[in-house]
Amino acid sequence: MPQIAADRLERIAGRLLVAAGASAAEAGIVSRHLIAANLAGHDSHGIIHIPGYIASIQRGHMQPGAPFDIIQESRATTVVDGNWGFGFTVSERAMQLTIDKARQENVAAATVVRQGHVGRLTDYPLMAAEAGMIGLMTADSGRGPKSVAPFGGREPRLGTNPICIAVPSNLDGPFYIDIATSAVAGGKLGVAIERGQSIPTGWVIDSEGRAATDPAAARKGGAMLPLGGSEGHKGYGLSAMVEILSGLLTGLGFGIEPTGRHNDGCFMAVFQVDAFRPLKEFKQEVTEFAQYLTATPPAEGVERVYYPGELEYLRTRKGRVDGIYVEDGTWQKLIALAAELGVDEKLFSDPGRR
C-alpha cells in the first residue's frame, strides 16, 4: 500500500466515526490523536484502531456524546467519570481542567474512569508542557483483559500500563518520555500480525512460558513481558505502581472482570514550573540539557544521540511530507467499513498519497 497523506487519513477516520454515530467534534479530536500517532511512527496507536472503535460503538461499549461528570473535586483535584465516552475527548478535557487548576494552585491532579481507549499518552502531558508546565500521566485498562506477565511469571496479570512525562523547553520539538512498562506497546503486536512480521525475542512468551517470536503467541495463552529484559523486575515494579495510580486510586480496582468493555483508568498531574523557579530560566536550561545530551559522541554503529521525544518530532515532520504507510489489511478493513456505513468510497479510490 502506498503512503497516504496525513490530512486524507484524518478525513477518512473522521468520516467513518461520524457515520458510526460520533459528533463531528468528537470525530475530529479522535482522528487528530490517531493520525498524530501514525506521524510520530507509532502505528500501533494510529488509524489501525478505527475498526475496533467502531465495533465498540456498535456493541454499545463506547458511547458517542457521553456526558462528562465531575464526581468529586477540590481546588487542586478532580475525579472524572467519562460515562464510556471516547477516551480522547474525556482525557483531553480532564487534562485541560487539571492545567487550569494548576494555574491557580501550582499543583493539580485528576483521576478518570469509565472511558474508552485514550491512545498514545503523549498528547495529554504535552498540553501541560505547551502551557509552560510539567505534565504527567499514567494509564491502565482497569479490570479488562490483561496482557503482561509479572516478572518471572507466565500468566498475564497486568496491562501494558504506560507512563508519560513532558516538560516545557525552547527546543524545536517537545522534550518528553512516553513508554509502556511492558517490553513493547501491545498495539505493536497487532501491527506485526497485520504485516505478517515476526517480533524480537524478549517481547512475549508462549503458553508454556517459552520465548516466542510469533506476535500472536501472547494472544494464544501466552503473555507479554515487562520492560527490562533480564532486569524485567524494574519494568514490573513500575507497572505495578502505574496500576496503583490508574487502577486502585481511581477506584477501578485490579484483576479481570471479563465484560469485554475497554476501560482506561488514568491519573494525571500538572506542576507549575513558576512555583519552583522562573519558567524562562527552566525552559532554557532544559534546552541546554537536551543539547548537552545530543552532543554525546555516538557509540559504534549509532548515527547520533537524540533527546527524548526528538525522534518522534523528526518522524512527524517527515511524515507530513511523505505521507503515512497503511498496511493492506488495515486499508481493506477501512474500505469495508465505508461500504457498511455508507461513507463515500471515493475517499479510498486513489491509493496514492493524494
Short mmCIF file of C-alpha atoms in Angstrom, two decimals:
data_model
loop_
_atom_site.label_atom_id
_atom_site.label_comp_id
_atom_site.label_asym_id
_atom_site.label_seq_id
_atom_site.Cartn_x
_atom_site.Cartn_y
_atom_site.Cartn_z
CA MET A 1 0.00 0.00 0.00
CA PRO A 2 1.49 3.38 -1.00
CA GLN A 3 1.81 6.07 1.64
CA ILE A 4 -1.30 8.16 2.29
CA ALA A 5 -1.31 11.89 3.06
CA ALA A 6 -1.93 12.58 6.75
CA ASP A 7 -4.80 15.01 6.16
CA ARG A 8 -6.51 12.47 3.91
CA LEU A 9 -6.22 9.73 6.54
CA GLU A 10 -7.61 12.14 9.13
CA ARG A 11 -10.62 12.82 6.90
CA ILE A 12 -11.17 9.09 6.38
CA ALA A 13 -11.05 8.36 10.11
CA GLY A 14 -13.36 11.28 10.87
CA ARG A 15 -15.95 10.37 8.24
CA LEU A 16 -16.09 6.76 9.43
CA LEU A 17 -16.53 7.80 13.07
CA VAL A 18 -19.30 10.26 12.22
CA ALA A 19 -21.06 7.58 10.18
CA ALA A 20 -20.83 5.29 13.23
CA GLY A 21 -22.55 7.87 15.46
CA ALA A 22 -19.84 10.25 16.69
CA SER A 23 -20.34 14.00 16.51
CA ALA A 24 -18.12 15.97 14.13
CA ALA A 25 -16.30 17.46 17.14
CA GLU A 26 -15.64 14.07 18.72
CA ALA A 27 -14.55 12.55 15.42
CA GLY A 28 -12.17 15.44 14.84
CA ILE A 29 -10.48 15.00 18.21
CA VAL A 30 -10.17 11.22 17.89
CA SER A 31 -8.84 11.43 14.32
CA ARG A 32 -6.31 14.11 15.26
CA HIS A 33 -4.88 11.95 18.03
CA LEU A 34 -4.75 8.79 15.92
CA ILE A 35 -3.03 10.34 12.92
CA ALA A 36 -0.58 12.18 15.19
CA ALA A 37 0.47 8.74 16.46
CA ASN A 38 0.94 7.48 12.90
CA LEU A 39 3.01 10.53 12.04
CA ALA A 40 5.23 10.02 15.07
CA GLY A 41 5.97 6.48 13.90
CA HIS A 42 3.72 4.74 16.43
CA ASP A 43 1.34 2.97 14.05
CA SER A 44 0.25 0.77 16.97
CA HIS A 45 -1.74 3.78 18.25
CA GLY A 46 -2.92 5.11 14.90
CA ILE A 47 -5.63 4.54 12.33
CA ILE A 48 -5.38 0.77 12.82
CA HIS A 49 -7.73 1.31 15.82
CA ILE A 50 -10.66 2.71 13.82
CA PRO A 51 -12.30 -0.69 13.12
CA GLY A 52 -12.07 -1.60 16.82
CA TYR A 53 -13.52 1.72 17.97
CA ILE A 54 -16.45 1.41 15.59
CA ALA A 55 -17.06 -2.16 16.75
CA SER A 56 -17.11 -0.85 20.36
CA ILE A 57 -19.68 1.78 19.40
CA GLN A 58 -21.82 -0.83 17.66
CA ARG A 59 -21.68 -3.11 20.73
CA GLY A 60 -22.66 -0.22 22.98
CA HIS A 61 -19.34 -0.37 24.81
CA MET A 62 -18.38 3.17 23.81
CA GLN A 63 -20.94 5.99 23.86
CA PRO A 64 -20.66 8.94 21.45
CA GLY A 65 -21.89 12.12 23.11
CA ALA A 66 -21.45 10.70 26.62
CA PRO A 67 -21.71 13.24 29.46
CA PHE A 68 -18.57 14.34 31.29
CA ASP A 69 -19.28 14.13 35.02
CA ILE A 70 -17.17 15.51 37.86
CA ILE A 71 -17.81 13.15 40.76
CA GLN A 72 -15.64 14.89 43.34
CA GLU A 73 -13.31 17.88 43.29
CA SER A 74 -11.29 20.34 45.31
CA ARG A 75 -9.34 23.39 44.23
CA ALA A 76 -6.46 21.15 43.13
CA THR A 77 -8.06 17.77 42.37
CA THR A 78 -10.76 16.32 40.11
CA VAL A 79 -12.39 12.89 39.88
CA VAL A 80 -13.95 12.39 36.43
CA ASP A 81 -16.48 9.84 35.22
CA GLY A 82 -16.35 9.67 31.42
CA ASN A 83 -19.57 7.62 31.13
CA TRP A 84 -17.97 5.43 28.43
CA GLY A 85 -17.19 8.32 26.12
CA PHE A 86 -14.20 8.42 23.77
CA GLY A 87 -11.05 8.33 25.88
CA PHE A 88 -9.50 11.04 23.72
CA THR A 89 -12.27 13.56 24.36
CA VAL A 90 -12.65 12.70 28.04
CA SER A 91 -8.93 12.76 28.88
CA GLU A 92 -8.26 15.90 26.84
CA ARG A 93 -10.96 17.73 28.80
CA ALA A 94 -9.71 16.32 32.12
CA MET A 95 -6.15 17.41 31.38
CA GLN A 96 -7.32 20.92 30.49
CA LEU A 97 -9.18 21.12 33.81
CA THR A 98 -6.03 20.00 35.61
CA ILE A 99 -3.94 22.62 33.82
CA ASP A 100 -6.46 25.31 34.74
CA LYS A 101 -6.37 24.27 38.41
CA ALA A 102 -2.55 24.17 38.42
CA ARG A 103 -2.52 27.77 37.21
CA GLN A 104 -4.33 28.70 40.41
CA GLU A 105 -2.88 26.18 42.89
CA ASN A 106 0.57 25.47 41.36
CA VAL A 107 -0.02 21.71 41.53
CA ALA A 108 -3.13 19.79 40.44
CA ALA A 109 -4.13 16.19 39.78
CA ALA A 110 -7.05 14.21 38.38
CA THR A 111 -8.29 10.66 38.05
CA VAL A 112 -10.51 9.46 35.20
CA VAL A 113 -12.68 6.34 34.98
CA ARG A 114 -15.19 4.78 32.57
CA GLN A 115 -13.78 5.94 29.26
CA GLY A 116 -12.65 4.29 26.04
CA HIS A 117 -9.08 3.85 24.84
CA VAL A 118 -7.04 7.04 25.35
CA GLY A 119 -4.47 6.17 22.68
CA ARG A 120 -0.94 7.45 22.95
CA LEU A 121 -0.42 9.26 26.27
CA THR A 122 1.97 11.84 24.80
CA ASP A 123 -0.72 14.24 23.64
CA TYR A 124 -2.08 14.97 27.11
CA PRO A 125 1.09 15.87 29.10
CA LEU A 126 2.17 17.86 26.04
CA MET A 127 -0.86 20.08 26.65
CA ALA A 128 0.72 20.97 30.00
CA ALA A 129 4.18 21.46 28.51
CA GLU A 130 2.74 23.82 25.90
CA ALA A 131 1.16 25.77 28.76
CA GLY A 132 4.57 26.14 30.44
CA MET A 133 4.02 23.35 32.97
CA ILE A 134 5.27 19.83 33.65
CA GLY A 135 2.67 17.18 32.83
CA LEU A 136 2.50 13.56 33.96
CA MET A 137 0.01 10.84 33.06
CA THR A 138 -0.36 7.12 33.71
CA ALA A 139 -2.98 4.72 32.35
CA ASP A 140 -4.17 1.14 32.62
CA SER A 141 -7.06 -0.91 31.30
CA GLY A 142 -8.96 -1.24 34.57
CA ARG A 143 -10.34 -4.72 35.09
CA GLY A 144 -10.27 -5.58 31.41
CA PRO A 145 -8.26 -8.46 29.92
CA LYS A 146 -4.58 -8.44 30.88
CA SER A 147 -1.61 -8.99 28.61
CA VAL A 148 1.62 -8.70 30.64
CA ALA A 149 3.09 -11.29 32.99
CA PRO A 150 4.70 -10.20 36.27
CA PHE A 151 8.49 -10.68 36.24
CA GLY A 152 9.19 -14.39 36.49
CA GLY A 153 5.59 -15.41 35.75
CA ARG A 154 3.97 -16.85 32.63
CA GLU A 155 0.37 -15.73 33.08
CA PRO A 156 -0.77 -12.16 32.29
CA ARG A 157 -1.79 -10.16 35.37
CA LEU A 158 -1.05 -6.58 34.25
CA GLY A 159 -1.79 -4.26 31.35
CA THR A 160 0.91 -2.52 29.33
CA ASN A 161 0.47 0.33 31.84
CA PRO A 162 2.13 3.33 30.13
CA ILE A 163 3.57 6.44 31.75
CA CYS A 164 4.35 9.81 30.14
CA ILE A 165 6.10 12.95 31.41
CA ALA A 166 6.51 16.12 29.33
CA VAL A 167 8.37 19.34 30.16
CA PRO A 168 8.46 22.80 28.54
CA SER A 169 11.56 23.93 26.66
CA ASN A 170 12.74 26.15 23.81
CA LEU A 171 13.55 23.19 21.58
CA ASP A 172 12.03 22.82 18.12
CA GLY A 173 10.41 19.55 19.20
CA PRO A 174 8.95 18.67 22.61
CA PHE A 175 11.01 17.03 25.37
CA TYR A 176 9.13 14.07 26.84
CA ILE A 177 9.08 10.36 27.54
CA ASP A 178 6.11 8.10 26.82
CA ILE A 179 6.70 4.40 27.46
CA ALA A 180 4.78 1.23 28.11
CA THR A 181 6.02 -0.58 31.21
CA SER A 182 5.87 -3.78 29.14
CA ALA A 183 8.68 -4.74 26.76
CA VAL A 184 6.67 -3.16 23.95
CA ALA A 185 3.29 -1.47 23.49
CA GLY A 186 0.54 -4.03 22.97
CA GLY A 187 -0.59 -2.43 19.74
CA LYS A 188 2.79 -3.19 18.15
CA LEU A 189 1.89 -6.88 18.28
CA GLY A 190 -1.28 -6.12 16.35
CA VAL A 191 0.71 -4.19 13.73
CA ALA A 192 3.18 -7.09 13.40
CA ILE A 193 0.29 -9.53 12.93
CA GLU A 194 -1.32 -7.34 10.26
CA ARG A 195 2.00 -7.04 8.43
CA GLY A 196 2.93 -10.73 8.75
CA GLN A 197 6.11 -9.89 10.65
CA SER A 198 7.93 -11.78 13.39
CA ILE A 199 8.96 -9.95 16.56
CA PRO A 200 12.22 -9.81 18.55
CA THR A 201 12.92 -12.32 21.29
CA GLY A 202 12.10 -10.78 24.66
CA TRP A 203 8.72 -9.27 23.78
CA VAL A 204 6.46 -12.24 24.51
CA ILE A 205 6.34 -15.78 25.83
CA ASP A 206 4.06 -18.59 24.70
CA SER A 207 1.59 -20.57 26.83
CA GLU A 208 4.43 -22.72 28.19
CA GLY A 209 6.44 -19.70 29.29
CA ARG A 210 8.98 -20.04 26.48
CA ALA A 211 10.39 -17.12 24.48
CA ALA A 212 8.49 -16.63 21.21
CA THR A 213 8.90 -14.57 18.05
CA ASP A 214 5.32 -15.09 16.83
CA PRO A 215 3.37 -11.90 17.68
CA ALA A 216 0.19 -13.99 18.07
CA ALA A 217 1.73 -16.12 20.82
CA ALA A 218 0.67 -13.69 23.56
CA ARG A 219 -2.94 -13.96 22.34
CA LYS A 220 -2.84 -17.77 22.31
CA GLY A 221 -2.37 -18.37 26.00
CA GLY A 222 0.99 -16.64 26.31
CA ALA A 223 1.87 -13.21 27.67
CA MET A 224 3.87 -10.08 27.02
CA LEU A 225 6.94 -9.50 29.18
CA PRO A 226 7.69 -6.50 31.41
CA LEU A 227 10.15 -3.81 30.35
CA GLY A 228 13.77 -4.57 31.10
CA GLY A 229 14.64 -8.00 29.68
CA SER A 230 16.80 -9.85 32.21
CA GLU A 231 16.22 -6.88 34.54
CA GLY A 232 12.47 -7.01 33.99
CA HIS A 233 11.81 -6.63 37.72
CA LYS A 234 12.26 -2.90 37.09
CA GLY A 235 9.52 -2.71 34.47
CA TYR A 236 7.36 -4.98 36.60
CA GLY A 237 7.68 -2.73 39.65
CA LEU A 238 6.99 0.39 37.60
CA SER A 239 3.95 -1.30 36.05
CA ALA A 240 2.61 -2.17 39.49
CA MET A 241 2.90 1.46 40.57
CA VAL A 242 1.09 2.63 37.42
CA GLU A 243 -1.66 0.09 38.22
CA ILE A 244 -1.99 1.59 41.70
CA LEU A 245 -2.24 5.16 40.40
CA SER A 246 -4.52 4.36 37.46
CA GLY A 247 -6.48 1.37 38.77
CA LEU A 248 -6.61 1.43 42.55
CA LEU A 249 -6.55 5.20 43.15
CA THR A 250 -9.23 5.69 40.50
CA GLY A 251 -11.43 3.01 42.07
CA LEU A 252 -11.30 0.65 39.09
CA GLY A 253 -9.50 -1.99 41.12
CA PHE A 254 -7.27 -4.75 39.79
CA GLY A 255 -7.63 -8.18 38.25
CA ILE A 256 -10.03 -9.18 35.49
CA GLU A 257 -13.74 -8.62 35.17
CA PRO A 258 -14.48 -10.16 31.74
CA THR A 259 -17.12 -7.75 30.46
CA GLY A 260 -15.22 -7.23 27.21
CA ARG A 261 -15.50 -3.49 27.74
CA HIS A 262 -12.31 -1.43 27.49
CA ASN A 263 -11.98 0.93 30.44
CA ASP A 264 -8.88 3.12 30.59
CA GLY A 265 -8.25 4.39 34.09
CA CYS A 266 -5.97 7.44 34.15
CA PHE A 267 -4.06 9.51 36.66
CA MET A 268 -2.87 13.00 35.67
CA ALA A 269 -0.73 15.55 37.48
CA VAL A 270 0.41 19.02 36.44
CA PHE A 271 3.11 21.15 38.09
CA GLN A 272 3.50 24.89 37.53
CA VAL A 273 7.20 25.49 36.91
CA ASP A 274 6.99 29.06 38.20
CA ALA A 275 6.17 27.67 41.64
CA PHE A 276 9.72 26.32 41.79
CA ARG A 277 11.81 28.63 39.60
CA PRO A 278 11.27 31.14 36.79
CA LEU A 279 9.80 29.41 33.74
CA LYS A 280 12.06 31.27 31.30
CA GLU A 281 15.19 30.03 33.08
CA PHE A 282 13.87 26.47 33.33
CA LYS A 283 12.94 26.24 29.64
CA GLN A 284 16.37 27.49 28.61
CA GLU A 285 18.14 25.04 30.92
CA VAL A 286 16.07 22.12 29.60
CA THR A 287 17.08 23.24 26.09
CA GLU A 288 20.77 23.34 27.06
CA PHE A 289 20.43 19.95 28.80
CA ALA A 290 19.00 18.44 25.59
CA GLN A 291 21.88 19.93 23.59
CA TYR A 292 24.34 18.52 26.14
CA LEU A 293 22.81 15.05 25.69
CA THR A 294 22.75 15.14 21.89
CA ALA A 295 26.40 16.27 21.81
CA THR A 296 27.41 12.90 23.29
CA PRO A 297 29.78 11.07 20.92
CA PRO A 298 27.82 8.15 19.41
CA ALA A 299 28.67 4.53 20.11
CA GLU A 300 29.78 2.21 17.32
CA GLY A 301 27.01 1.65 14.78
CA VAL A 302 24.94 4.59 16.06
CA GLU A 303 24.45 7.66 13.87
CA ARG A 304 23.79 10.17 16.67
CA VAL A 305 22.22 10.67 20.10
CA TYR A 306 18.70 12.15 20.30
CA TYR A 307 16.98 13.86 23.21
CA PRO A 308 13.78 12.18 24.50
CA GLY A 309 10.97 12.95 22.06
CA GLU A 310 13.21 14.17 19.23
CA LEU A 311 12.85 11.10 17.02
CA GLU A 312 9.06 11.39 17.05
CA TYR A 313 9.31 15.08 16.18
CA LEU A 314 11.57 14.34 13.20
CA ARG A 315 9.33 11.48 12.04
CA THR A 316 6.28 13.75 12.22
CA ARG A 317 7.95 16.38 10.06
CA LYS A 318 8.93 13.74 7.51
CA GLY A 319 5.51 12.08 7.60
CA ARG A 320 3.73 15.31 6.80
CA VAL A 321 5.76 15.46 3.58
CA ASP A 322 5.97 11.78 2.63
CA GLY A 323 2.63 10.51 3.93
CA ILE A 324 1.79 7.57 6.19
CA TYR A 325 2.16 3.90 5.34
CA VAL A 326 -1.03 1.89 5.93
CA GLU A 327 -0.78 -1.89 5.65
CA ASP A 328 -3.13 -3.56 3.17
CA GLY A 329 -5.07 -5.41 5.88
CA THR A 330 -5.99 -2.20 7.69
CA TRP A 331 -6.75 -0.36 4.43
CA GLN A 332 -9.15 -3.10 3.33
CA LYS A 333 -10.91 -3.02 6.71
CA LEU A 334 -11.41 0.73 6.35
CA ILE A 335 -12.84 0.29 2.84
CA ALA A 336 -15.21 -2.42 4.11
CA LEU A 337 -16.36 -0.13 6.93
CA ALA A 338 -17.00 2.68 4.45
CA ALA A 339 -19.25 0.37 2.42
CA GLU A 340 -21.05 -0.84 5.54
CA LEU A 341 -21.61 2.67 6.92
CA GLY A 342 -22.43 4.41 3.64
CA VAL A 343 -19.31 6.60 3.56
CA ASP A 344 -18.29 7.93 0.14
CA GLU A 345 -15.79 5.37 -1.13
CA LYS A 346 -14.17 7.98 -3.37
CA LEU A 347 -12.02 8.76 -0.34
CA PHE A 348 -10.34 5.43 -0.99
CA SER A 349 -10.38 5.35 -4.78
CA ASP A 350 -6.85 6.75 -5.27
CA PRO A 351 -4.37 4.51 -3.44
CA GLY A 352 -1.62 7.09 -3.77
CA ARG A 353 -0.71 9.81 -1.33
CA ARG A 354 -3.18 12.38 -2.67
#
